[in-house]
Coordinates of C-alpha atoms in Angstrom, one line a residue:
X1 CA 3.2 -17.5 11.2
X2 CA 4.3 -14.9 13.3
X3 CA 8.2 -13.4 12.9
X4 CA 10.0 -13.5 15.7
X5 CA 9.8 -9.7 16.4
X6 CA 6.2 -9.7 16.6
X7 CA 5.9 -12.6 18.9
X8 CA 8.4 -11.0 21.6
X9 CA 6.5 -7.8 21.5
X10 CA 2.9 -8.9 21.0
X11 CA 1.8 -8.8 24.6
X12 CA 4.6 -6.0 25.9
X13 CA 2.9 -3.2 27.3
X14 CA 5.7 -1.3 29.2
X15 CA 6.4 1.4 27.0
X16 CA 2.6 2.2 26.4
X17 CA 1.7 2.5 29.9
X18 CA 4.8 4.0 31.0
X19 CA 4.1 6.9 28.8
X20 CA 0.1 7.1 30.1
X21 CA 1.8 7.0 33.9
X22 CA 3.7 10.1 32.4
X23 CA 0.8 11.8 31.2
X24 CA -1.3 11.0 34.4
X25 CA 1.4 13.0 36.4
X26 CA 1.9 16.2 34.4
X27 CA -1.6 16.5 33.7
X28 CA -2.1 17.3 37.6
X29 CA -1.9 20.5 36.6
X30 CA -3.1 21.9 40.3
X31 CA -0.3 19.6 41.9
X32 CA 2.3 20.7 39.3
X33 CA 1.4 24.4 39.9
X34 CA 1.2 24.0 44.0
X35 CA 4.7 22.2 43.7
X36 CA 6.5 25.3 41.2
X37 CA 5.1 27.9 43.8
X38 CA 6.3 25.9 47.0
X39 CA 9.7 25.3 45.6
X40 CA 10.4 28.6 43.9
X41 CA 8.2 31.2 44.6
X42 CA 7.9 32.7 41.4
X43 CA 5.0 33.4 38.7
X44 CA 3.7 30.3 37.0
X45 CA 3.3 32.3 33.8
X46 CA 7.2 31.3 33.2
X47 CA 6.1 27.4 32.9
X48 CA 3.5 27.7 30.2
X49 CA 5.3 27.3 26.9
X50 CA 7.4 24.7 28.3
X51 CA 4.6 22.9 30.2
X52 CA 2.7 22.7 27.1
X53 CA 6.0 21.3 25.0
X54 CA 6.4 18.6 27.9
X55 CA 2.4 18.1 27.5
X56 CA 3.2 17.7 23.6
X57 CA 5.9 15.5 23.9
X58 CA 4.0 13.0 26.1
X59 CA 1.0 12.6 23.5
X60 CA 3.3 12.6 20.7
X61 CA 5.5 9.7 22.6
X62 CA 1.9 8.1 23.3
X63 CA 1.1 8.1 19.6
X64 CA 4.3 6.5 18.5
X65 CA 3.8 4.0 21.0
X66 CA 0.0 3.4 19.7
X67 CA 1.6 3.1 16.2
X68 CA 4.0 0.4 17.5
X69 CA 1.6 -1.4 19.8
X70 CA 0.6 -5.1 19.6
X71 CA -1.0 -5.8 22.8
X72 CA -4.3 -3.5 22.8
X73 CA -5.4 -5.7 19.4
X74 CA -5.9 -2.2 17.8
X75 CA -6.1 -2.9 13.6
X76 CA -3.8 -1.1 11.6
X77 CA -3.3 -1.4 7.8
X78 CA -1.1 -1.0 4.6
X79 CA -2.4 2.6 4.0
X80 CA -1.4 3.7 7.9
X81 CA 1.7 1.6 7.6
X82 CA 3.0 3.1 4.8
X83 CA 2.0 6.8 5.7
X84 CA 4.0 6.5 8.5
X85 CA 6.8 5.4 6.6
X86 CA 6.4 8.2 4.6
X87 CA 6.0 10.9 7.0
X88 CA 2.4 11.8 5.6
X89 CA 0.6 14.5 7.6
X90 CA -2.1 13.0 10.1
X91 CA -4.7 15.0 8.7
X92 CA -3.8 13.4 4.8
X93 CA -4.6 9.7 5.9
X94 CA -7.8 8.5 5.4
X95 CA -9.9 7.0 8.0
X96 CA -9.0 2.9 7.2
X97 CA -7.9 1.6 10.6
X98 CA -8.5 1.7 14.3
X99 CA -4.8 3.4 15.1
X100 CA -5.1 6.0 12.9
X101 CA -8.7 7.2 14.1
X102 CA -7.6 6.8 17.6
X103 CA -4.7 8.9 17.1
X104 CA -6.7 11.7 15.3
X105 CA -9.1 11.9 17.9
X106 CA -6.6 12.4 20.2
X107 CA -4.7 14.7 18.2
X108 CA -7.4 17.0 18.1
X109 CA -6.9 17.5 22.0
X110 CA -3.1 18.1 21.2
X111 CA -3.7 21.1 18.6
X112 CA -5.8 22.7 21.2
X113 CA -3.2 22.1 24.1
X114 CA -0.9 24.1 21.5
X115 CA -2.9 26.8 20.9
X116 CA -3.9 27.6 24.5
X117 CA -2.3 31.4 25.2
X118 CA -2.8 31.0 29.1
X119 CA -3.4 28.7 32.1
X120 CA -7.0 29.6 32.4
X121 CA -7.5 28.2 28.8
X122 CA -4.9 25.4 29.2
X123 CA -6.7 23.6 32.6
X124 CA -10.3 22.5 31.0
X125 CA -8.2 21.0 28.1
X126 CA -5.7 19.2 30.6
X127 CA -8.8 17.9 32.1
X128 CA -10.4 16.9 28.8
X129 CA -7.1 14.4 28.0
X130 CA -7.6 13.1 31.5
X131 CA -11.1 12.1 30.9
X132 CA -11.4 11.0 27.2
X133 CA -7.7 9.5 27.7
X134 CA -6.8 8.3 31.0
X135 CA -10.3 7.5 32.2
X136 CA -10.6 5.0 29.2
X137 CA -7.1 3.3 30.1
X138 CA -8.0 3.1 33.5
X139 CA -9.8 -0.2 33.2
X140 CA -7.6 -1.4 30.9
X141 CA -4.9 -1.4 33.2
X142 CA -7.1 -3.1 36.2
X143 CA -8.4 -5.7 34.3
X144 CA -6.1 -6.5 31.7
X145 CA -2.5 -5.3 32.4
X146 CA -0.4 -8.2 34.4
X147 CA 2.9 -7.9 36.0
X148 CA 5.4 -10.0 34.3
X149 CA 8.1 -10.3 37.0
X150 CA 6.7 -10.2 40.5
X151 CA 7.9 -6.5 41.2
X152 CA 4.2 -5.8 41.8
X153 CA 1.8 -4.1 39.0
X154 CA 1.8 -0.5 40.4
X155 CA 5.8 -0.9 40.8
X156 CA 6.1 -2.2 37.6
X157 CA 4.3 0.7 35.9
X158 CA 6.7 3.1 37.8
X159 CA 9.7 1.6 36.9
X160 CA 8.3 1.6 33.2
X161 CA 7.5 5.3 33.5
X162 CA 11.0 5.9 34.8
X163 CA 12.9 4.5 31.4
X164 CA 10.1 6.5 29.0
X165 CA 11.4 9.4 31.2
X166 CA 14.8 8.9 30.7
X167 CA 14.7 7.9 26.9
X168 CA 12.3 10.2 25.3
X169 CA 12.0 13.2 28.1
X170 CA 15.7 13.6 29.4
X171 CA 17.4 13.3 25.9
X172 CA 17.4 16.4 24.5
X173 CA 20.7 15.9 22.4
X174 CA 19.0 17.7 19.5
X175 CA 18.2 20.6 21.3
X176 CA 14.3 19.1 21.5
X177 CA 13.2 16.1 23.7
X178 CA 13.6 12.9 21.7
X179 CA 9.9 12.0 22.1
X180 CA 9.0 14.8 20.6
X181 CA 10.1 13.9 17.2
X182 CA 9.3 10.1 17.4
X183 CA 5.8 10.6 15.8
X184 CA 6.5 13.6 12.7
X185 CA 3.1 13.5 11.3
X186 CA 2.0 16.1 12.7
X187 CA 3.2 20.0 12.5
X188 CA 6.0 21.2 14.4
X189 CA 7.3 24.1 16.5
X190 CA 9.6 26.6 15.1
X191 CA 13.3 26.7 16.8
X192 CA 12.2 30.0 18.3
X193 CA 8.9 28.4 20.1
X194 CA 11.2 25.8 21.0
X195 CA 13.6 28.2 22.6
X196 CA 11.2 30.2 24.3
X197 CA 10.0 26.7 26.1
X198 CA 13.1 25.8 27.5
X199 CA 12.6 27.5 31.1
X200 CA 9.0 25.9 31.3
X201 CA 10.1 22.6 30.1
X202 CA 13.1 22.0 32.5
X203 CA 11.1 22.8 35.4
X204 CA 8.3 20.3 34.3
X205 CA 10.9 17.4 33.9
X206 CA 12.0 18.0 37.5
X207 CA 8.6 17.7 38.5
X208 CA 8.3 14.5 36.7
X209 CA 11.2 13.0 38.0
X210 CA 10.2 13.8 41.8
X211 CA 7.2 12.1 41.7
X212 CA 8.3 9.3 40.1
X213 CA 11.0 9.3 43.3
X214 CA 8.3 10.4 45.7
X215 CA 8.9 7.1 47.5
X216 CA 12.6 7.0 47.2
X217 CA 15.9 9.4 48.0
X218 CA 16.6 11.5 45.2
X219 CA 19.7 12.2 44.0
X220 CA 20.9 16.0 44.4
X221 CA 21.0 16.0 40.6
X222 CA 17.6 15.8 40.3
X223 CA 17.0 19.2 42.2
X224 CA 20.0 21.1 40.1
X225 CA 18.2 20.4 36.5
X226 CA 16.9 23.8 36.7
X227 CA 20.2 25.1 36.6
X228 CA 20.6 24.3 32.8
X229 CA 21.3 26.7 30.4
X230 CA 20.3 25.3 27.2
X231 CA 19.0 21.8 25.6
X232 CA 22.4 20.6 25.0
X233 CA 25.7 21.4 24.1
X234 CA 26.8 23.0 20.5
X235 CA 29.3 20.7 18.7
X236 CA 31.6 22.4 15.9
X237 CA 31.1 19.9 12.7
X238 CA 34.3 21.4 11.2
X239 CA 36.6 17.9 10.7
X240 CA 39.4 19.9 11.3
X241 CA 38.5 20.1 14.8
X242 CA 36.5 17.1 15.1
X243 CA 38.9 15.4 17.9
X244 CA 37.9 18.4 20.1
X245 CA 34.2 17.5 19.4
X246 CA 34.7 14.3 20.4
X247 CA 36.3 15.2 23.4
X248 CA 33.5 17.7 24.4
X249 CA 31.0 14.7 24.1
X250 CA 33.4 12.4 26.4
X251 CA 33.4 15.1 29.0
X252 CA 31.8 14.3 32.2
X253 CA 28.3 15.1 32.6
X254 CA 28.8 16.6 36.1
X255 CA 30.7 19.3 34.4
X256 CA 28.4 20.2 31.8
X257 CA 25.3 22.9 31.9
X258 CA 23.4 21.6 29.5
X259 CA 20.0 19.9 30.1
X260 CA 20.8 16.7 28.0
X261 CA 23.7 16.0 30.3
X262 CA 21.5 15.0 33.0
X263 CA 20.6 12.0 30.7
X264 CA 23.6 10.4 31.6
X265 CA 23.4 11.3 34.9
X266 CA 20.1 9.9 35.6
X267 CA 21.1 6.7 33.4
X268 CA 24.3 6.4 35.8
X269 CA 23.0 7.3 39.0
X270 CA 19.3 6.2 38.7
X271 CA 18.3 3.5 35.9
X272 CA 21.6 1.5 36.1
X273 CA 21.6 0.7 39.7
X274 CA 17.9 0.1 39.9
X275 CA 18.3 -2.7 37.0
X276 CA 21.5 -3.9 39.1
X277 CA 19.2 -4.2 42.5
X278 CA 16.2 -5.6 40.6
X279 CA 18.2 -7.9 38.5
X280 CA 16.7 -7.3 35.0
X281 CA 17.5 -5.1 32.0
X282 CA 14.9 -2.8 30.5
X283 CA 16.0 -2.9 27.3
X284 CA 15.4 -6.6 26.8
X285 CA 12.8 -7.9 29.6
X286 CA 9.0 -7.0 29.7
X287 CA 7.7 -5.5 32.8
X288 CA 3.9 -5.2 32.0
X289 CA 2.0 -7.4 29.8
X290 CA -1.6 -7.9 28.3
X291 CA -2.2 -11.6 27.6
X292 CA -6.1 -11.0 26.6
X293 CA -7.0 -8.2 24.5
X294 CA -9.4 -5.8 25.6
X295 CA -12.9 -5.4 23.9
X296 CA -13.2 -2.5 21.6
X297 CA -16.1 -1.2 23.5
X298 CA -13.5 0.3 26.2
X299 CA -12.0 2.8 24.2
X300 CA -15.5 4.3 23.6
X301 CA -15.3 7.6 21.8
X302 CA -11.8 7.2 20.8
X303 CA -12.7 4.9 18.1
X304 CA -15.3 7.3 16.6
X305 CA -14.8 7.9 13.3
X306 CA -13.3 11.8 12.9
X307 CA -14.0 14.2 10.3
X308 CA -12.2 13.8 7.3
X309 CA -10.2 16.6 5.4
X310 CA -11.1 16.9 1.6
X311 CA -8.0 15.5 -0.4
X312 CA -6.7 16.8 -3.8
X313 CA -7.1 14.2 -6.5
X314 CA -3.3 14.1 -6.3
X315 CA -3.4 13.0 -2.9
X316 CA -6.0 10.7 -3.3
X317 CA -4.2 9.0 -5.9
X318 CA -0.9 9.0 -3.6
X319 CA -2.8 7.4 -1.1
X320 CA -4.3 4.7 -3.5
X321 CA -1.2 3.6 -4.6
X322 CA 0.4 3.8 -1.0
X323 CA 2.8 6.6 -1.4
X324 CA 4.9 4.3 -3.6
X325 CA 6.6 5.5 -6.7
X326 CA 5.9 4.3 -10.2
X327 CA 6.7 3.0 -13.5
X328 CA 4.8 2.7 -16.7
X329 CA 4.8 0.2 -19.5
X330 CA 3.7 1.0 -22.8
X331 CA 1.3 -1.8 -24.0
X332 CA 0.8 -0.6 -27.4
X333 CA 4.0 -2.0 -28.4
X334 CA 2.8 -5.5 -28.5
X335 CA 5.0 -8.7 -27.6
X336 CA 5.3 -10.3 -24.5
X337 CA 7.5 -7.7 -22.7
X338 CA 4.5 -5.3 -22.5
X339 CA 0.6 -5.1 -21.9
X340 CA -1.9 -7.4 -20.5
X341 CA 0.5 -10.6 -21.0
X342 CA 3.5 -9.2 -19.1
X343 CA 0.9 -7.9 -16.6
X344 CA -0.9 -11.4 -16.2
X345 CA 2.7 -13.2 -16.2
X346 CA 3.6 -10.6 -13.1
X347 CA 0.7 -11.2 -11.1
X348 CA 1.2 -15.1 -11.4
X349 CA 4.7 -15.3 -11.0
X350 CA 5.2 -12.9 -7.6
X351 CA 1.6 -15.3 -6.4
X352 CA 3.5 -18.4 -6.9
X353 CA 7.0 -17.0 -5.2
X354 CA 4.6 -16.1 -2.1
X355 CA 3.7 -19.5 -2.3
X356 CA 7.2 -21.4 -2.3
X357 CA 8.4 -18.6 0.3
X358 CA 5.7 -19.3 2.5
X359 CA 5.1 -15.6 2.9
X360 CA 1.9 -14.2 4.5
X361 CA 1.7 -10.9 2.6
X362 CA -0.9 -10.5 -0.5
X363 CA 0.8 -9.5 -4.2
X364 CA -0.7 -6.0 -4.6
X365 CA -2.7 -5.2 -7.8
X366 CA -4.3 -2.1 -8.3
X367 CA -7.0 -1.4 -11.4
X368 CA -8.2 1.8 -12.8
X369 CA -11.5 2.0 -14.3
X370 CA -12.2 4.3 -16.9
X371 CA -15.9 5.2 -17.9
X372 CA -15.9 5.3 -22.1
X373 CA -18.6 7.8 -22.3
X374 CA -20.0 6.9 -25.6
X375 CA -21.5 3.7 -23.9
X376 CA -23.4 2.7 -21.0
X377 CA -21.3 0.3 -18.4
X378 CA -18.3 0.0 -20.8
X379 CA -14.6 1.0 -19.7
X380 CA -11.4 1.2 -20.5
X381 CA -8.9 -0.2 -18.1
X382 CA -5.4 0.3 -16.6
X383 CA -3.9 -2.2 -14.3
X384 CA -0.5 -2.1 -12.0
X385 CA 1.1 -4.4 -10.0
X386 CA 3.3 -3.7 -6.9
X387 CA 7.0 -4.9 -7.3
X388 CA 8.0 -5.6 -3.7
X389 CA 11.8 -5.0 -2.7
X390 CA 12.8 -4.3 0.8
X391 CA 16.3 -3.6 2.5
X392 CA 17.8 -3.7 6.1
X393 CA 16.8 -1.5 8.9
X394 CA 13.0 -1.4 7.4
X395 CA 13.9 0.6 4.2
X396 CA 11.3 0.1 1.3
X397 CA 12.4 0.3 -2.8
X398 CA 9.2 -1.3 -3.8
X399 CA 7.2 0.5 -6.7
X400 CA 4.4 -0.2 -8.9
X401 CA 4.4 -1.2 -12.6
X402 CA 1.5 0.5 -14.7
X403 CA 0.1 -0.6 -17.7
X404 CA -1.8 2.0 -18.6
X405 CA -4.9 1.7 -20.9
X406 CA -3.9 -2.0 -21.6
X407 CA -7.6 -3.3 -22.2
X408 CA -11.6 -2.7 -22.6
X409 CA -14.7 -4.7 -22.1
X410 CA -16.8 -3.8 -25.2
X411 CA -14.6 -5.3 -28.0
X412 CA -13.7 -8.6 -29.0
X413 CA -9.8 -9.1 -28.5
X414 CA -9.7 -6.0 -26.1
X415 CA -12.6 -7.6 -24.2
X416 CA -10.9 -11.1 -24.3
X417 CA -7.3 -9.4 -22.5
X418 CA -9.7 -7.9 -20.0
X419 CA -11.5 -11.3 -19.3
X420 CA -8.4 -13.2 -19.1
X421 CA -6.7 -10.3 -16.6
X422 CA -10.1 -10.6 -14.6
X423 CA -9.8 -14.3 -14.4
X424 CA -6.2 -14.4 -13.3
X425 CA -6.6 -12.0 -10.7
X426 CA -9.6 -13.6 -9.4
X427 CA -8.2 -17.0 -9.3
X428 CA -5.6 -15.7 -7.2
X429 CA -7.7 -13.5 -4.9
X430 CA -9.7 -16.8 -3.9
X431 CA -6.4 -18.4 -2.7
X432 CA -5.8 -15.5 -0.7
X433 CA -2.8 -14.2 -2.7
X434 CA -3.7 -11.2 -4.2
X435 CA -5.3 -8.0 -2.9
X436 CA -6.8 -6.0 -5.6
X437 CA -7.5 -2.0 -5.2
X438 CA -9.7 -0.5 -7.6
X439 CA -10.5 3.2 -8.5
X440 CA -13.0 4.9 -11.3
X441 CA -11.0 7.8 -12.9
X442 CA -11.0 9.7 -15.9
X443 CA -8.2 8.1 -18.5
X444 CA -6.7 11.9 -19.3
X445 CA -6.5 12.6 -15.0
X446 CA -4.9 9.1 -14.3
X447 CA -2.5 9.9 -17.6
X448 CA -1.4 13.2 -16.0
X449 CA -0.9 11.7 -12.6
X450 CA 1.6 9.0 -14.1
X451 CA 3.1 11.5 -16.0
X452 CA 3.9 13.9 -13.1
X453 CA 4.7 10.8 -11.3
X454 CA 7.2 8.7 -13.1
X455 CA 10.4 9.0 -11.6
X456 CA 13.5 10.6 -13.7
X457 CA 10.8 11.5 -16.6
X458 CA 10.0 15.0 -18.3
X459 CA 6.5 14.8 -17.3
X460 CA 5.1 16.5 -20.8
X461 CA 7.1 13.8 -22.7
X462 CA 5.4 11.0 -20.7
X463 CA 1.9 12.5 -20.9
X464 CA 2.5 12.5 -24.8
X465 CA 3.8 9.0 -25.1
X466 CA 0.7 7.9 -22.7
X467 CA -1.7 9.2 -25.1
X468 CA -0.3 7.8 -27.9
X469 CA -0.3 4.5 -26.3
X470 CA -4.0 5.0 -25.8
X471 CA -4.5 6.1 -29.2
X472 CA -2.5 3.1 -30.4
X473 CA -4.4 0.5 -28.4
X474 CA -8.0 1.3 -29.7
X475 CA -6.5 1.6 -33.2
X476 CA -4.8 -2.2 -32.5
X477 CA -7.9 -3.5 -31.2
X478 CA -10.2 -2.2 -34.1
X479 CA -7.6 -4.0 -36.2
X480 CA -7.4 -6.9 -34.4
X481 CA -11.5 -7.4 -34.3
X482 CA -11.4 -6.3 -38.0
X483 CA -9.1 -9.5 -38.8
X484 CA -11.2 -11.9 -37.0
X485 CA -14.1 -10.5 -39.1
X486 CA -12.2 -10.8 -42.4
X487 CA -10.9 -14.1 -41.7
X488 CA -14.7 -14.9 -40.9
X489 CA -16.0 -13.7 -43.8
X490 CA -13.2 -15.1 -46.3
X491 CA -14.1 -18.8 -44.6
X492 CA -17.8 -18.1 -45.5
X493 CA -16.6 -17.3 -49.0
X494 CA -14.6 -20.4 -49.2
X495 CA -17.4 -22.5 -47.7
X496 CA -20.0 -20.9 -50.0
X497 CA -18.7 -22.7 -53.1
X498 CA -19.0 -26.2 -51.6
X499 CA -21.7 -28.0 -53.5
X500 CA -24.8 -29.6 -51.8
X501 CA -24.6 -27.4 -48.6
X502 CA -26.7 -24.5 -47.1
X503 CA -24.0 -22.0 -45.6
X504 CA -25.2 -19.3 -43.1
X505 CA -22.8 -16.9 -41.4
X506 CA -22.9 -15.5 -37.9
X507 CA -25.6 -17.4 -36.6
X508 CA -27.1 -16.5 -32.9
X509 CA -29.3 -19.6 -31.7
X510 CA -30.2 -20.1 -27.8
X511 CA -27.9 -17.0 -26.7
X512 CA -25.0 -18.4 -28.3
X513 CA -23.3 -17.0 -31.7
X514 CA -21.8 -19.3 -34.0
X515 CA -19.7 -18.1 -36.8
X516 CA -20.6 -20.4 -39.6
X517 CA -23.2 -23.0 -39.9
X518 CA -23.1 -25.9 -42.6
X519 CA -26.1 -28.1 -43.4
X520 CA -27.2 -31.0 -45.6
X521 CA -29.5 -33.7 -45.6
X522 CA -26.9 -35.5 -43.5
X523 CA -25.0 -33.4 -41.4
X524 CA -24.9 -30.1 -39.5
X525 CA -21.2 -28.6 -39.1
X526 CA -20.3 -25.8 -36.5
X527 CA -17.3 -23.6 -37.6
X528 CA -15.5 -21.5 -35.4
X529 CA -12.8 -19.0 -37.4
X530 CA -10.0 -17.9 -35.6
X531 CA -7.0 -16.1 -36.7
X532 CA -3.9 -17.2 -34.3
X533 CA -4.2 -20.5 -32.5
X534 CA -1.8 -19.7 -30.2
X535 CA -3.4 -16.3 -28.8
X536 CA -6.8 -17.5 -27.5
X537 CA -8.0 -19.4 -24.3
X538 CA -8.3 -22.9 -26.1
X539 CA -10.5 -24.5 -22.9
X540 CA -13.0 -21.6 -23.3
X541 CA -13.2 -22.2 -27.0
X542 CA -13.6 -25.9 -26.8
X543 CA -16.2 -25.6 -24.1
X544 CA -18.0 -23.0 -26.3
X545 CA -18.2 -25.0 -29.5
X546 CA -19.4 -28.1 -27.0
X547 CA -22.4 -26.0 -25.7
X548 CA -23.1 -24.9 -29.5
X549 CA -23.5 -28.6 -30.6
X550 CA -25.7 -29.5 -27.6
X551 CA -28.0 -26.7 -28.2
X552 CA -28.4 -27.5 -31.7
X553 CA -31.7 -29.4 -32.3
X554 CA -31.4 -31.8 -35.0
X555 CA -31.3 -35.4 -35.5
X556 CA -28.9 -35.2 -38.4
X557 CA -24.8 -35.9 -37.4
X558 CA -23.4 -33.1 -35.8
X559 CA -19.6 -32.0 -36.1
X560 CA -17.5 -29.2 -34.5
X561 CA -14.8 -27.7 -36.7
X562 CA -12.2 -24.9 -35.8
X563 CA -11.0 -22.7 -39.2
X564 CA -7.3 -21.2 -38.6
X565 CA -5.7 -19.2 -40.4
X566 CA -2.1 -19.8 -39.1
X567 CA -1.1 -23.5 -38.7
X568 CA -1.8 -24.3 -34.7
X569 CA 0.9 -26.3 -32.4
X570 CA 0.9 -30.1 -32.8
X571 CA -0.5 -29.9 -28.8
X572 CA -3.1 -27.8 -30.1
X573 CA -4.0 -30.2 -32.7
X574 CA -4.2 -33.0 -30.4
X575 CA -6.3 -31.4 -27.5
X576 CA -8.9 -30.4 -30.4
X577 CA -9.1 -33.9 -31.8
X578 CA -9.5 -35.4 -27.9
X579 CA -12.3 -33.4 -27.7
X580 CA -13.6 -34.7 -30.9
X581 CA -13.2 -31.8 -33.0
X582 CA -11.2 -31.3 -36.1
X583 CA -9.4 -28.3 -37.5
X584 CA -8.6 -26.8 -40.8
X585 CA -5.6 -24.4 -41.5
X586 CA -7.3 -21.4 -44.3
X587 CA -3.7 -21.0 -45.4
X588 CA -3.2 -24.6 -46.7
X589 CA -6.9 -24.7 -48.3
X590 CA -5.7 -21.7 -50.2
X591 CA -2.9 -23.5 -51.7
X592 CA -5.0 -26.6 -52.3
X593 CA -7.7 -25.1 -54.1
X594 CA -7.4 -24.0 -57.6
X595 CA -10.1 -21.4 -58.0
X596 CA -9.2 -19.6 -54.9
X597 CA -5.2 -19.9 -55.3
X598 CA -5.5 -18.1 -58.6
X599 CA -6.9 -14.6 -57.1
X600 CA -4.6 -12.1 -55.9
X601 CA -4.6 -12.6 -52.0
X602 CA -1.7 -10.6 -51.3
X603 CA -3.9 -7.8 -49.4
X604 CA -6.0 -10.3 -47.4
X605 CA -2.5 -12.1 -46.6
X606 CA -1.2 -9.2 -45.6
X607 CA -4.4 -8.2 -43.1
X608 CA -4.3 -11.7 -41.8
X609 CA -0.8 -11.9 -40.8
X610 CA -0.6 -8.5 -39.4
X611 CA 0.7 -8.8 -35.7
X612 CA -0.4 -5.1 -34.6
X613 CA 3.4 -3.8 -34.4
X614 CA 4.5 -2.5 -37.5
X615 CA 7.6 -0.7 -36.3
X616 CA 9.2 -4.1 -35.6
X617 CA 10.5 -6.7 -38.1
X618 CA 8.2 -9.5 -37.2
X619 CA 5.6 -8.0 -37.6
X620 CA 4.3 -10.5 -40.5
X621 CA 4.6 -14.1 -41.4
X622 CA 7.9 -14.5 -43.1
X623 CA 6.3 -17.7 -44.7
X624 CA 4.0 -15.5 -46.7
X625 CA 6.8 -13.5 -48.8
X626 CA 4.4 -10.5 -47.8
X627 CA 6.4 -7.3 -48.3
X628 CA 6.9 -5.4 -45.4
X629 CA 5.7 -2.1 -47.1
X630 CA 2.8 -1.8 -49.4

């Protein structure tokens, strides 16, 4: 559902076509030079720099209007939006949407205009803008733009151009036209170049206003515009003279000699009387609208994808992460506040919040794929989730939480974590709640980037911590896999002592692996051995055991049993039994078996109770009485 702002401006075309009308007027270079020569009998060379500045201001204003426009139906994306928010140079923005492509194609013309050295070089460039920009928008104006208030479409267009001329070309209070710095993602002139452009700019501004008022009587102050001596008045920011500065601002525009004073004169002498006569307000009403989006073919070469400059790896990563700041979590520390469990909880939590709040935007998740090198098609993974936080007036305090090197796809425990993360991402993607961005990059390169990017931290310290995290994660993954193997072998040892059964370990049949298989004349038992019943996907394990039983070809009775090292919860036991399976707790079997209970099992208990967080007090189960140092 569109918000109120979108609904209000979805069809509004005043500002866009008002700017195009200004471009149409000033791009008629022959008419402008003839007007100047007739009115002032001066050499037109004095106009060059100011005319170029005026034309560049018009193009930059048009870029801004394209950026803000909804009426044309041009697509934009998060990359373009964030690049604008962060002021990223246009050349550094990938060609990912129609708006950035169109603006880039026009910006190449702007640069050529800026670099022209005389009117002979400039003239063909103005014709190019007329042909490749204005001519493309003429059929859009003719076929799709509508007069919204009954003034007549051409009159409405002229009024819209007058308001744009006031706001973005006559306001020079910052010693540069306001329209010039609306779109700040291209290079700007120096102060010396601004000042050198002043004379030509004020003549061009006068020509624009006289052209807009061609069919009406012109106020005397329009012809006086060329007497201005500077862009604007200088205000002393000395707090002891603050009252004097404020009084200077209150001074009547007619008593000032700066170009910016004509903003007030035009507003009071032209715009407000026009609003009163027509009984409407520029700021709150729409003069021109587009109700039907024009076809994309009408834009022609303006939507041809331009050549992209080569970005550095730092720039590519900045873009991939939408120029947001980042923080990271050490996924090697274990517990619920780090690693894959925290990541999955955040993805699920923010997705559900989007549903509750009826928010259209998606949860942003990024995935970095790290090829391991020693095995084909095997990878480690880092993930990130964007924590969104917005303030008033468009402020954006969002940032990424990165989970560096938190899992891999080539070992048991780490592989399970990877599958769980991917499953939850896929689930919310299918619901339209998550957008996944992914990139393949070497682990050390991402580590260096994170180290440089984390706010408020020392780069080398973070890089060392992340390297330790990566090493510790691999060690913990191996330890966890080894615990599972030790548990299987110990279970096999216990079962091998039972009379009347043939026992086999790590059996592969019909593409499925079975931890332990027992068989006698009457029955076949398939046993799955797990260390921690509270740290597995029970649904998957139950399904796998069902499939293994169904693929066991025998006329004998078949049973499935789970052997857990630690005690499962009552809920887990109930669920297992409802599926027709049983479970055994290995700790209890040890205590009941008089042969095994006599053996020294401290080291075995130590390994199987190890949680992978040796720096924490809860690293081992207290009920086993295992010392915390060996």
